[in-house]
Amino acid sequence: MNIRRIIIVIFALLLLSLSTSVAAQEAPVTRYDRTEYNLLWRGFSNPAAMASLQGKVISTADLSARNSLGSLCGVQESPMAVYAKISTATLARLSDKVAFSGGMFFNYNYGQNMGGPVMMDPSYNPVNFYESSDETRGVKVKELYGVNAKFAYTVAPAWTIGIGFDYEGGNMAKRKDPRYRNFWMDLKASLGFTFNPSESFAVGLSGMFRKTNESLTCGNFGFNERQYFTFIDYGVGIGISESIEGLHNYIGDSSSRPMVNYIYGGALQLHFGTRVKNDHEVSFLRREGYYGENRSTDPKFTEHNGMSIAYKGQIDIASGEPFHRIGIVGKYTTLNCFKNEFTYTTSSANVTTVVYTGQRESLIRSDIEANISYEALWKKSGDIYLWSAGAVADFGLRNMEGQFYPFYHTQNRLAASLSLWGQRNIDLGSSSILITNARLGFLIGGGTAYETGQYASGSSAVLKQYDTYIRPQFEYETAPQGSVALKIGWNKTVSEKFSFTLSLSDNVKFLVTEPQYLKGKVRNILMLSFGCNF
């Protein structure tokens, strides 16, 4: 075991002694946000925790629009993007024994001058696909929609059972040849139990199943003689190049190919304390899947598996003012991919079937992620804190090796960021609150974008590599950069059950040094949102 792997193992073990939470960078103002903020095990995987909900029914509806301009962005993003989202959510105590939460959303993404990655989220996939030319960039449109629900039922004093359901679907299409088209489905189901004999102690157990499916097809609209190719990336820019017109290629021009994932596992939760409240969760998830068709006439091109170990939790110190919330996030993830080797045979009845002849490893990847957050809220006026401030620190370590025997590419990436924020809520009288929020951020990283190696010499195989998008993405994730964000909003309470909030924010990101591979060093994100509670 080399020094690098020893460091990874030690760091992962250290993370297992920590708790985690989702870090916020602004204090809750609306009645819905304040109610959700105080739920037991908020953001955890146990739906039975909904039983901690107090009150009757509260709902929120939100509409937001965002414009992002500038070339300081990842390879899957657009230098000029427009985003719009509409969403609703409800928290409801239906009876003494039943609590419910649910919501739905729709968002629309429009981006210009987009190319490169074909899949919606390259970081999620064990094998990726890239347009082989940077000259075929064009407009991409992505639409996502979803619905979710959780029910918690108190079966006996201190005993609760809960179920959860979450569905997301969508599609993405490129409006220039070659015209890739994606169809996305993400289905989650969870079951949980809690034992909560008092406000100062609770323990829970939950299980989760998730399936994702991203189907992919491609075609040409124009009538020209140009032949288009896709680079099949097994990891870190190593792989093969294929025409999009082949019947049995990775991306078909007449039939779709699915990227399928099955993720399942369980988690344990613990809550204890009164003035100092501790909430912790440890989870283990297993991942399995494949790319291609799982039938005799069409191949599974690749198969993959992995796992993740994570902790989630937070510590609330609520003995007077200020109110403190501390969180530490830790997660260790692995992902391995294997390329199937196969041939086609045709029977006397003219039926073509797939015959698998072997399997080679094509990707070895591990990720360590950590997050430490702190927030303080003080000077309360009614139910709203007038002052708040906090800090969020993120750390990420990735080791990845892509293989195309006998060649391989390796990448090692380390990145750390720090964000400081402050918020001032000004009571204007007449049930109105002026919300002002400011945030400063800094990111720095390092490592190796990719290195090429060879397991054996004397092979007739030819190295296929494509680093057009590897180097700019690595620079985006590691180059020193800063950010400044400002937000101003107005919250008005019209009645006991109805209020609305209007806000405008602007976030500017910039590179500290001159870019080597990125096409710009600044990005501005302007966002307008309107929401109401009822």
PDB file of N, CA and C in Angstrom, residues 343-433:
ATOM      1  N   THR A 343     -18.761 -10.535 -28.968  1.00  0.00           N
ATOM      2  CA  THR A 343     -18.877 -10.639 -30.420  1.00  0.00           C
ATOM      3  C   THR A 343     -20.348 -10.889 -30.757  1.00  0.00           C
ATOM      4  N   TYR A 344     -20.658 -10.761 -32.035  1.00  0.00           N
ATOM      5  CA  TYR A 344     -22.018 -11.026 -32.509  1.00  0.00           C
ATOM      6  C   TYR A 344     -22.015 -12.302 -33.343  1.00  0.00           C
ATOM      7  N   THR A 345     -23.021 -13.122 -33.158  1.00  0.00           N
ATOM      8  CA  THR A 345     -23.199 -14.308 -33.987  1.00  0.00           C
ATOM      9  C   THR A 345     -24.593 -14.274 -34.609  1.00  0.00           C
ATOM     10  N   THR A 346     -24.695 -14.778 -35.809  1.00  0.00           N
ATOM     11  CA  THR A 346     -25.979 -14.810 -36.514  1.00  0.00           C
ATOM     12  C   THR A 346     -26.367 -16.253 -36.804  1.00  0.00           C
ATOM     13  N   SER A 347     -27.549 -16.641 -36.374  1.00  0.00           N
ATOM     14  CA  SER A 347     -28.031 -18.010 -36.546  1.00  0.00           C
ATOM     15  C   SER A 347     -28.552 -18.230 -37.951  1.00  0.00           C
ATOM     16  N   SER A 348     -28.892 -19.467 -38.240  1.00  0.00           N
ATOM     17  CA  SER A 348     -29.440 -19.805 -39.550  1.00  0.00           C
ATOM     18  C   SER A 348     -30.779 -19.139 -39.798  1.00  0.00           C
ATOM     19  N   ALA A 349     -31.452 -18.736 -38.702  1.00  0.00           N
ATOM     20  CA  ALA A 349     -32.729 -18.035 -38.825  1.00  0.00           C
ATOM     21  C   ALA A 349     -32.524 -16.530 -38.956  1.00  0.00           C
ATOM     22  N   ASN A 350     -31.249 -16.115 -39.148  1.00  0.00           N
ATOM     23  CA  ASN A 350     -30.890 -14.705 -39.328  1.00  0.00           C
ATOM     24  C   ASN A 350     -31.182 -13.869 -38.077  1.00  0.00           C
ATOM     25  N   VAL A 351     -30.982 -14.471 -36.891  1.00  0.00           N
ATOM     26  CA  VAL A 351     -31.134 -13.775 -35.616  1.00  0.00           C
ATOM     27  C   VAL A 351     -29.746 -13.514 -35.042  1.00  0.00           C
ATOM     28  N   THR A 352     -29.442 -12.260 -34.803  1.00  0.00           N
ATOM     29  CA  THR A 352     -28.139 -11.881 -34.271  1.00  0.00           C
ATOM     30  C   THR A 352     -28.185 -11.825 -32.752  1.00  0.00           C
ATOM     31  N   THR A 353     -27.253 -12.501 -32.099  1.00  0.00           N
ATOM     32  CA  THR A 353     -27.174 -12.507 -30.638  1.00  0.00           C
ATOM     33  C   THR A 353     -25.777 -12.094 -30.189  1.00  0.00           C
ATOM     34  N   VAL A 354     -25.698 -11.686 -28.930  1.00  0.00           N
ATOM     35  CA  VAL A 354     -24.436 -11.228 -28.339  1.00  0.00           C
ATOM     36  C   VAL A 354     -23.797 -12.374 -27.573  1.00  0.00           C
ATOM     37  N   VAL A 355     -22.499 -12.583 -27.787  1.00  0.00           N
ATOM     38  CA  VAL A 355     -21.745 -13.597 -27.052  1.00  0.00           C
ATOM     39  C   VAL A 355     -20.623 -12.886 -26.302  1.00  0.00           C
ATOM     40  N   TYR A 356     -20.681 -12.930 -24.971  1.00  0.00           N
ATOM     41  CA  TYR A 356     -19.668 -12.264 -24.156  1.00  0.00           C
ATOM     42  C   TYR A 356     -18.447 -13.157 -24.022  1.00  0.00           C
ATOM     43  N   THR A 357     -17.273 -12.553 -24.223  1.00  0.00           N
ATOM     44  CA  THR A 357     -16.023 -13.316 -24.197  1.00  0.00           C
ATOM     45  C   THR A 357     -15.113 -12.935 -23.038  1.00  0.00           C
ATOM     46  N   GLY A 358     -15.416 -11.867 -22.341  1.00  0.00           N
ATOM     47  CA  GLY A 358     -14.560 -11.464 -21.225  1.00  0.00           C
ATOM     48  C   GLY A 358     -14.918 -10.088 -20.715  1.00  0.00           C
ATOM     49  N   GLN A 359     -14.081  -9.590 -19.812  1.00  0.00           N
ATOM     50  CA  GLN A 359     -14.340  -8.300 -19.180  1.00  0.00           C
ATOM     51  C   GLN A 359     -13.018  -7.692 -18.727  1.00  0.00           C
ATOM     52  N   ARG A 360     -12.853  -6.400 -18.933  1.00  0.00           N
ATOM     53  CA  ARG A 360     -11.654  -5.687 -18.493  1.00  0.00           C
ATOM     54  C   ARG A 360     -12.051  -4.477 -17.664  1.00  0.00           C
ATOM     55  N   GLU A 361     -11.293  -4.220 -16.626  1.00  0.00           N
ATOM     56  CA  GLU A 361     -11.555  -3.050 -15.796  1.00  0.00           C
ATOM     57  C   GLU A 361     -11.215  -1.786 -16.586  1.00  0.00           C
ATOM     58  N   SER A 362     -12.107  -0.786 -16.533  1.00  0.00           N
ATOM     59  CA  SER A 362     -11.880   0.443 -17.289  1.00  0.00           C
ATOM     60  C   SER A 362     -11.812   1.689 -16.408  1.00  0.00           C
ATOM     61  N   LEU A 363     -12.290   1.613 -15.172  1.00  0.00           N
ATOM     62  CA  LEU A 363     -12.268   2.783 -14.288  1.00  0.00           C
ATOM     63  C   LEU A 363     -12.106   2.353 -12.848  1.00  0.00           C
ATOM     64  N   ILE A 364     -11.208   3.045 -12.136  1.00  0.00           N
ATOM     65  CA  ILE A 364     -11.068   2.911 -10.686  1.00  0.00           C
ATOM     66  C   ILE A 364     -11.127   4.323 -10.114  1.00  0.00           C
ATOM     67  N   ARG A 365     -12.100   4.583  -9.259  1.00  0.00           N
ATOM     68  CA  ARG A 365     -12.290   5.949  -8.762  1.00  0.00           C
ATOM     69  C   ARG A 365     -12.661   5.944  -7.293  1.00  0.00           C
ATOM     70  N   SER A 366     -12.113   6.886  -6.546  1.00  0.00           N
ATOM     71  CA  SER A 366     -12.494   7.073  -5.145  1.00  0.00           C
ATOM     72  C   SER A 366     -12.573   8.567  -4.846  1.00  0.00           C
ATOM     73  N   ASP A 367     -13.544   8.949  -4.031  1.00  0.00           N
ATOM     74  CA  ASP A 367     -13.758  10.339  -3.658  1.00  0.00           C
ATOM     75  C   ASP A 367     -13.917  10.451  -2.151  1.00  0.00           C
ATOM     76  N   ILE A 368     -13.303  11.472  -1.596  1.00  0.00           N
ATOM     77  CA  ILE A 368     -13.508  11.833  -0.193  1.00  0.00           C
ATOM     78  C   ILE A 368     -13.995  13.278  -0.166  1.00  0.00           C
ATOM     79  N   GLU A 369     -15.109  13.497   0.505  1.00  0.00           N
ATOM     80  CA  GLU A 369     -15.688  14.834   0.603  1.00  0.00           C
ATOM     81  C   GLU A 369     -15.920  15.168   2.073  1.00  0.00           C
ATOM     82  N   ALA A 370     -15.655  16.406   2.438  1.00  0.00           N
ATOM     83  CA  ALA A 370     -15.881  16.859   3.803  1.00  0.00           C
ATOM     84  C   ALA A 370     -16.402  18.284   3.780  1.00  0.00           C
ATOM     85  N   ASN A 371     -17.224  18.602   4.752  1.00  0.00           N
ATOM     86  CA  ASN A 371     -17.795  19.937   4.870  1.00  0.00           C
ATOM     87  C   ASN A 371     -17.938  20.284   6.343  1.00  0.00           C
ATOM     88  N   ILE A 372     -17.459  21.460   6.707  1.00  0.00           N
ATOM     89  CA  ILE A 372     -17.606  21.958   8.075  1.00  0.00           C
ATOM     90  C   ILE A 372     -18.336  23.289   8.005  1.00  0.00           C
ATOM     91  N   SER A 373     -19.388  23.421   8.789  1.00  0.00           N
ATOM     92  CA  SER A 373     -20.162  24.657   8.743  1.00  0.00           C
ATOM     93  C   SER A 373     -20.472  25.147  10.155  1.00  0.00           C
ATOM     94  N   TYR A 374     -20.621  26.450  10.251  1.00  0.00           N
ATOM     95  CA  TYR A 374     -21.004  27.072  11.523  1.00  0.00           C
ATOM     96  C   TYR A 374     -21.918  28.257  11.217  1.00  0.00           C
ATOM     97  N   GLU A 375     -22.959  28.405  12.004  1.00  0.00           N
ATOM     98  CA  GLU A 375     -23.816  29.580  11.874  1.00  0.00           C
ATOM     99  C   GLU A 375     -24.296  30.008  13.255  1.00  0.00           C
ATOM    100  N   ALA A 376     -24.435  31.302  13.407  1.00  0.00           N
ATOM    101  CA  ALA A 376     -24.920  31.893  14.651  1.00  0.00           C
ATOM    102  C   ALA A 376     -26.055  32.852  14.327  1.00  0.00           C
ATOM    103  N   LEU A 377     -27.132  32.791  15.127  1.00  0.00           N
ATOM    104  CA  LEU A 377     -28.292  33.655  14.943  1.00  0.00           C
ATOM    105  C   LEU A 377     -28.591  34.337  16.274  1.00  0.00           C
ATOM    106  N   TRP A 378     -28.816  35.657  16.243  1.00  0.00           N
ATOM    107  CA  TRP A 378     -29.064  36.356  17.497  1.00  0.00           C
ATOM    108  C   TRP A 378     -29.991  37.561  17.295  1.00  0.00           C
ATOM    109  N   LYS A 379     -30.374  38.138  18.416  1.00  0.00           N
ATOM    110  CA  LYS A 379     -31.290  39.272  18.489  1.00  0.00           C
ATOM    111  C   LYS A 379     -32.617  38.937  17.792  1.00  0.00           C
ATOM    112  N   LYS A 380     -33.418  38.175  18.502  1.00  0.00           N
ATOM    113  CA  LYS A 380     -34.683  37.705  17.946  1.00  0.00           C
ATOM    114  C   LYS A 380     -35.780  38.744  18.102  1.00  0.00           C
ATOM    115  N   SER A 381     -36.562  38.925  17.040  1.00  0.00           N
ATOM    116  CA  SER A 381     -37.728  39.801  17.065  1.00  0.00           C
ATOM    117  C   SER A 381     -38.926  38.975  16.629  1.00  0.00           C
ATOM    118  N   GLY A 382     -39.769  38.600  17.574  1.00  0.00           N
ATOM    119  CA  GLY A 382     -40.845  37.667  17.264  1.00  0.00           C
ATOM    120  C   GLY A 382     -40.262  36.296  16.991  1.00  0.00           C
ATOM    121  N   ASP A 383     -40.501  35.768  15.795  1.00  0.00           N
ATOM    122  CA  ASP A 383     -39.970  34.458  15.410  1.00  0.00           C
ATOM    123  C   ASP A 383     -38.745  34.560  14.502  1.00  0.00           C
ATOM    124  N   ILE A 384     -38.276  35.790  14.232  1.00  0.00           N
ATOM    125  CA  ILE A 384     -37.203  35.984  13.256  1.00  0.00           C
ATOM    126  C   ILE A 384     -35.965  36.560  13.946  1.00  0.00           C
ATOM    127  N   TYR A 385     -34.813  35.964  13.638  1.00  0.00           N
ATOM    128  CA  TYR A 385     -33.541  36.504  14.114  1.00  0.00           C
ATOM    129  C   TYR A 385     -33.132  37.668  13.200  1.00  0.00           C
ATOM    130  N   LEU A 386     -32.739  38.785  13.825  1.00  0.00           N
ATOM    131  CA  LEU A 386     -32.374  39.970  13.048  1.00  0.00           C
ATOM    132  C   LEU A 386     -30.931  39.940  12.565  1.00  0.00           C
ATOM    133  N   TRP A 387     -30.088  39.189  13.259  1.00  0.00           N
ATOM    134  CA  TRP A 387     -28.678  39.098  12.882  1.00  0.00           C
ATOM    135  C   TRP A 387     -28.291  37.623  12.745  1.00  0.00           C
ATOM    136  N   SER A 388     -27.442  37.329  11.766  1.00  0.00           N
ATOM    137  CA  SER A 388     -26.910  35.971  11.610  1.00  0.00           C
ATOM    138  C   SER A 388     -25.620  36.036  10.804  1.00  0.00           C
ATOM    139  N   ALA A 389     -24.767  35.060  11.042  1.00  0.00           N
ATOM    140  CA  ALA A 389     -23.494  34.978  10.329  1.00  0.00           C
ATOM    141  C   ALA A 389     -23.013  33.541  10.366  1.00  0.00           C
ATOM    142  N   GLY A 390     -22.139  33.203   9.430  1.00  0.00           N
ATOM    143  CA  GLY A 390     -21.650  31.836   9.411  1.00  0.00           C
ATOM    144  C   GLY A 390     -20.463  31.659   8.486  1.00  0.00           C
ATOM    145  N   ALA A 391     -19.951  30.424   8.491  1.00  0.00           N
ATOM    146  CA  ALA A 391     -18.822  30.054   7.638  1.00  0.00           C
ATOM    147  C   ALA A 391     -19.019  28.617   7.177  1.00  0.00           C
ATOM    148  N   VAL A 392     -18.591  28.357   5.948  1.00  0.00           N
ATOM    149  CA  VAL A 392     -18.692  27.016   5.374  1.00  0.00           C
ATOM    150  C   VAL A 392     -17.355  26.683   4.720  1.00  0.00           C
ATOM    151  N   ALA A 393     -16.781  25.543   5.101  1.00  0.00           N
ATOM    152  CA  ALA A 393     -15.533  25.074   4.505  1.00  0.00           C
ATOM    153  C   ALA A 393     -15.779  23.722   3.850  1.00  0.00           C
ATOM    154  N   ASP A 394     -15.331  23.587   2.604  1.00  0.00           N
ATOM    155  CA  ASP A 394     -15.490  22.341   1.855  1.00  0.00           C
ATOM    156  C   ASP A 394     -14.124  21.788   1.464  1.00  0.00           C
ATOM    157  N   PHE A 395     -14.051  20.463   1.423  1.00  0.00           N
ATOM    158  CA  PHE A 395     -12.811  19.783   1.044  1.00  0.00           C
ATOM    159  C   PHE A 395     -13.165  18.602   0.158  1.00  0.00           C
ATOM    160  N   GLY A 396     -12.438  18.412  -0.932  1.00  0.00           N
ATOM    161  CA  GLY A 396     -12.677  17.281  -1.810  1.00  0.00           C
ATOM    162  C   GLY A 396     -11.385  16.692  -2.326  1.00  0.00           C
ATOM    163  N   LEU A 397     -11.294  15.365  -2.296  1.00  0.00           N
ATOM    164  CA  LEU A 397     -10.120  14.638  -2.783  1.00  0.00           C
ATOM    165  C   LEU A 397     -10.592  13.542  -3.723  1.00  0.00           C
ATOM    166  N   ARG A 398     -10.089  13.537  -4.950  1.00  0.00           N
ATOM    167  CA  ARG A 398     -10.486  12.522  -5.924  1.00  0.00           C
ATOM    168  C   ARG A 398      -9.257  11.863  -6.522  1.00  0.00           C
ATOM    169  N   ASN A 399      -9.293  10.525  -6.597  1.00  0.00           N
ATOM    170  CA  ASN A 399      -8.277   9.745  -7.285  1.00  0.00           C
ATOM    171  C   ASN A 399      -8.987   8.892  -8.336  1.00  0.00           C
ATOM    172  N   MET A 400      -8.540   8.991  -9.581  1.00  0.00           N
ATOM    173  CA  MET A 400      -9.243   8.308 -10.661  1.00  0.00           C
ATOM    174  C   MET A 400      -8.237   7.760 -11.665  1.00  0.00           C
ATOM    175  N   GLU A 401      -8.526   6.549 -12.129  1.00  0.00           N
ATOM    176  CA  GLU A 401      -7.689   5.918 -13.151  1.00  0.00           C
ATOM    177  C   GLU A 401      -8.584   5.339 -14.235  1.00  0.00           C
ATOM    178  N   GLY A 402      -8.406   5.803 -15.477  1.00  0.00           N
ATOM    179  CA  GLY A 402      -9.102   5.249 -16.623  1.00  0.00           C
ATOM    180  C   GLY A 402      -8.175   4.346 -17.401  1.00  0.00           C
ATOM    181  N   GLN A 403      -8.695   3.192 -17.849  1.00  0.00           N
ATOM    182  CA  GLN A 403      -7.852   2.183 -18.482  1.00  0.00           C
ATOM    183  C   GLN A 403      -8.364   1.805 -19.860  1.00  0.00           C
ATOM    184  N   PHE A 404      -7.432   1.687 -20.792  1.00  0.00           N
ATOM    185  CA  PHE A 404      -7.675   1.096 -22.113  1.00  0.00           C
ATOM    186  C   PHE A 404      -6.437   0.255 -22.394  1.00  0.00           C
ATOM    187  N   TYR A 405      -6.497  -0.999 -21.957  1.00  0.00           N
ATOM    188  CA  TYR A 405      -5.315  -1.846 -21.892  1.00  0.00           C
ATOM    189  C   TYR A 405      -4.531  -1.862 -23.201  1.00  0.00           C
ATOM    190  N   PRO A 406      -3.190  -1.700 -23.104  1.00  0.00           N
ATOM    191  CA  PRO A 406      -2.365  -1.670 -21.893  1.00  0.00           C
ATOM    192  C   PRO A 406      -2.104  -0.261 -21.346  1.00  0.00           C
ATOM    193  N   PHE A 407      -2.867   0.734 -21.805  1.00  0.00           N
ATOM    194  CA  PHE A 407      -2.613   2.110 -21.403  1.00  0.00           C
ATOM    195  C   PHE A 407      -3.552   2.521 -20.263  1.00  0.00           C
ATOM    196  N   TYR A 408      -3.135   3.554 -19.542  1.00  0.00           N
ATOM    197  CA  TYR A 408      -4.009   4.099 -18.498  1.00  0.00           C
ATOM    198  C   TYR A 408      -3.706   5.585 -18.308  1.00  0.00           C
ATOM    199  N   HIS A 409      -4.723   6.311 -17.841  1.00  0.00           N
ATOM    200  CA  HIS A 409      -4.602   7.705 -17.434  1.00  0.00           C
ATOM    201  C   HIS A 409      -4.980   7.802 -15.966  1.00  0.00           C
ATOM    202  N   THR A 410      -4.252   8.581 -15.208  1.00  0.00           N
ATOM    203  CA  THR A 410      -4.589   8.813 -13.804  1.00  0.00           C
ATOM    204  C   THR A 410      -4.802  10.305 -13.557  1.00  0.00           C
ATOM    205  N   GLN A 411      -5.679  10.596 -12.613  1.00  0.00           N
ATOM    206  CA  GLN A 411      -5.917  11.969 -12.190  1.00  0.00           C
ATOM    207  C   GLN A 411      -6.020  12.010 -10.673  1.00  0.00           C
ATOM    208  N   ASN A 412      -5.356  12.995 -10.083  1.00  0.00           N
ATOM    209  CA  ASN A 412      -5.441  13.239  -8.640  1.00  0.00           C
ATOM    210  C   ASN A 412      -5.825  14.700  -8.452  1.00  0.00           C
ATOM    211  N   ARG A 413      -6.924  14.919  -7.744  1.00  0.00           N
ATOM    212  CA  ARG A 413      -7.424  16.280  -7.587  1.00  0.00           C
ATOM    213  C   ARG A 413      -7.771  16.569  -6.152  1.00  0.00           C
ATOM    214  N   LEU A 414      -7.270  17.705  -5.667  1.00  0.00           N
ATOM    215  CA  LEU A 414      -7.552  18.158  -4.313  1.00  0.00           C
ATOM    216  C   LEU A 414      -8.065  19.590  -4.402  1.00  0.00           C
ATOM    217  N   ALA A 415      -9.195  19.866  -3.738  1.00  0.00           N
ATOM    218  CA  ALA A 415      -9.764  21.212  -3.765  1.00  0.00           C
ATOM    219  C   ALA A 415     -10.339  21.549  -2.405  1.00  0.00           C
ATOM    220  N   ALA A 416     -10.191  22.806  -2.005  1.00  0.00           N
ATOM    221  CA  ALA A 416     -10.737  23.280  -0.729  1.00  0.00           C
ATOM    222  C   ALA A 416     -11.313  24.669  -0.937  1.00  0.00           C
ATOM    223  N   SER A 417     -12.407  24.943  -0.263  1.00  0.00           N
ATOM    224  CA  SER A 417     -13.039  26.257  -0.391  1.00  0.00           C
ATOM    225  C   SER A 417     -13.519  26.741   0.965  1.00  0.00           C
ATOM    226  N   LEU A 418     -13.634  28.059   1.093  1.00  0.00           N
ATOM    227  CA  LEU A 418     -14.116  28.684   2.315  1.00  0.00           C
ATOM    228  C   LEU A 418     -15.088  29.792   1.932  1.00  0.00           C
ATOM    229  N   SER A 419     -16.217  29.835   2.620  1.00  0.00           N
ATOM    230  CA  SER A 419     -17.220  30.863   2.362  1.00  0.00           C
ATOM    231  C   SER A 419     -17.639  31.480   3.690  1.00  0.00           C
ATOM    232  N   LEU A 420     -17.654  32.812   3.737  1.00  0.00           N
ATOM    233  CA  LEU A 420     -18.090  33.560   4.909  1.00  0.00           C
ATOM    234  C   LEU A 420     -19.332  34.363   4.548  1.00  0.00           C
ATOM    235  N   TRP A 421     -20.348  34.343   5.417  1.00  0.00           N
ATOM    236  CA  TRP A 421     -21.578  35.051   5.088  1.00  0.00           C
ATOM    237  C   TRP A 421     -22.148  35.750   6.320  1.00  0.00           C
ATOM    238  N   GLY A 422     -22.906  36.787   6.046  1.00  0.00           N
ATOM    239  CA  GLY A 422     -23.596  37.514   7.103  1.00  0.00           C
ATOM    240  C   GLY A 422     -24.948  37.992   6.603  1.00  0.00           C
ATOM    241  N   GLN A 423     -25.901  38.073   7.509  1.00  0.00           N
ATOM    242  CA  GLN A 423     -27.253  38.483   7.124  1.00  0.00           C
ATOM    243  C   GLN A 423     -27.835  39.427   8.169  1.00  0.00           C
ATOM    244  N   ARG A 424     -28.483  40.471   7.694  1.00  0.00           N
ATOM    245  CA  ARG A 424     -29.145  41.435   8.559  1.00  0.00           C
ATOM    246  C   ARG A 424     -30.593  41.552   8.111  1.00  0.00           C
ATOM    247  N   ASN A 425     -31.496  41.198   9.004  1.00  0.00           N
ATOM    248  CA  ASN A 425     -32.927  41.348   8.754  1.00  0.00           C
ATOM    249  C   ASN A 425     -33.415  42.586   9.500  1.00  0.00           C
ATOM    250  N   ILE A 426     -33.924  43.561   8.768  1.00  0.00           N
ATOM    251  CA  ILE A 426     -34.319  44.840   9.355  1.00  0.00           C
ATOM    252  C   ILE A 426     -35.838  44.910   9.452  1.00  0.00           C
ATOM    253  N   ASP A 427     -36.323  45.105  10.669  1.00  0.00           N
ATOM    254  CA  ASP A 427     -37.767  45.218  10.892  1.00  0.00           C
ATOM    255  C   ASP A 427     -38.232  46.606  10.454  1.00  0.00           C
ATOM    256  N   LEU A 428     -39.015  46.653   9.381  1.00  0.00           N
ATOM    257  CA  LEU A 428     -39.499  47.913   8.841  1.00  0.00           C
ATOM    258  C   LEU A 428     -40.831  48.344   9.442  1.00  0.00           C
ATOM    259  N   GLY A 429     -41.387  47.519  10.307  1.00  0.00           N
ATOM    260  CA  GLY A 429     -42.715  47.806  10.823  1.00  0.00           C
ATOM    261  C   GLY A 429     -43.789  47.370   9.842  1.00  0.00           C
ATOM    262  N   SER A 430     -45.025  47.416  10.248  1.00  0.00           N
ATOM    263  CA  SER A 430     -46.146  47.003   9.395  1.00  0.00           C
ATOM    264  C   SER A 430     -45.959  45.581   8.876  1.00  0.00           C
ATOM    265  N   SER A 431     -45.350  44.705   9.721  1.00  0.00           N
ATOM    266  CA  SER A 431     -45.134  43.284   9.391  1.00  0.00           C
ATOM    267  C   SER A 431     -44.253  43.100   8.159  1.00  0.00           C
ATOM    268  N   SER A 432     -43.277  44.001   7.977  1.00  0.00           N
ATOM    269  CA  SER A 432     -42.356  43.909   6.841  1.00  0.00           C
ATOM    270  C   SER A 432     -40.927  43.739   7.330  1.00  0.00           C
ATOM    271  N   ILE A 433     -40.173  42.907   6.617  1.00  0.00           N
ATOM    272  CA  ILE A 433     -38.768  42.655   6.936  1.00  0.00           C
ATOM    273  C   ILE A 433     -37.927  42.897   5.688  1.00  0.00           C
TER     274      ILE A 433
END
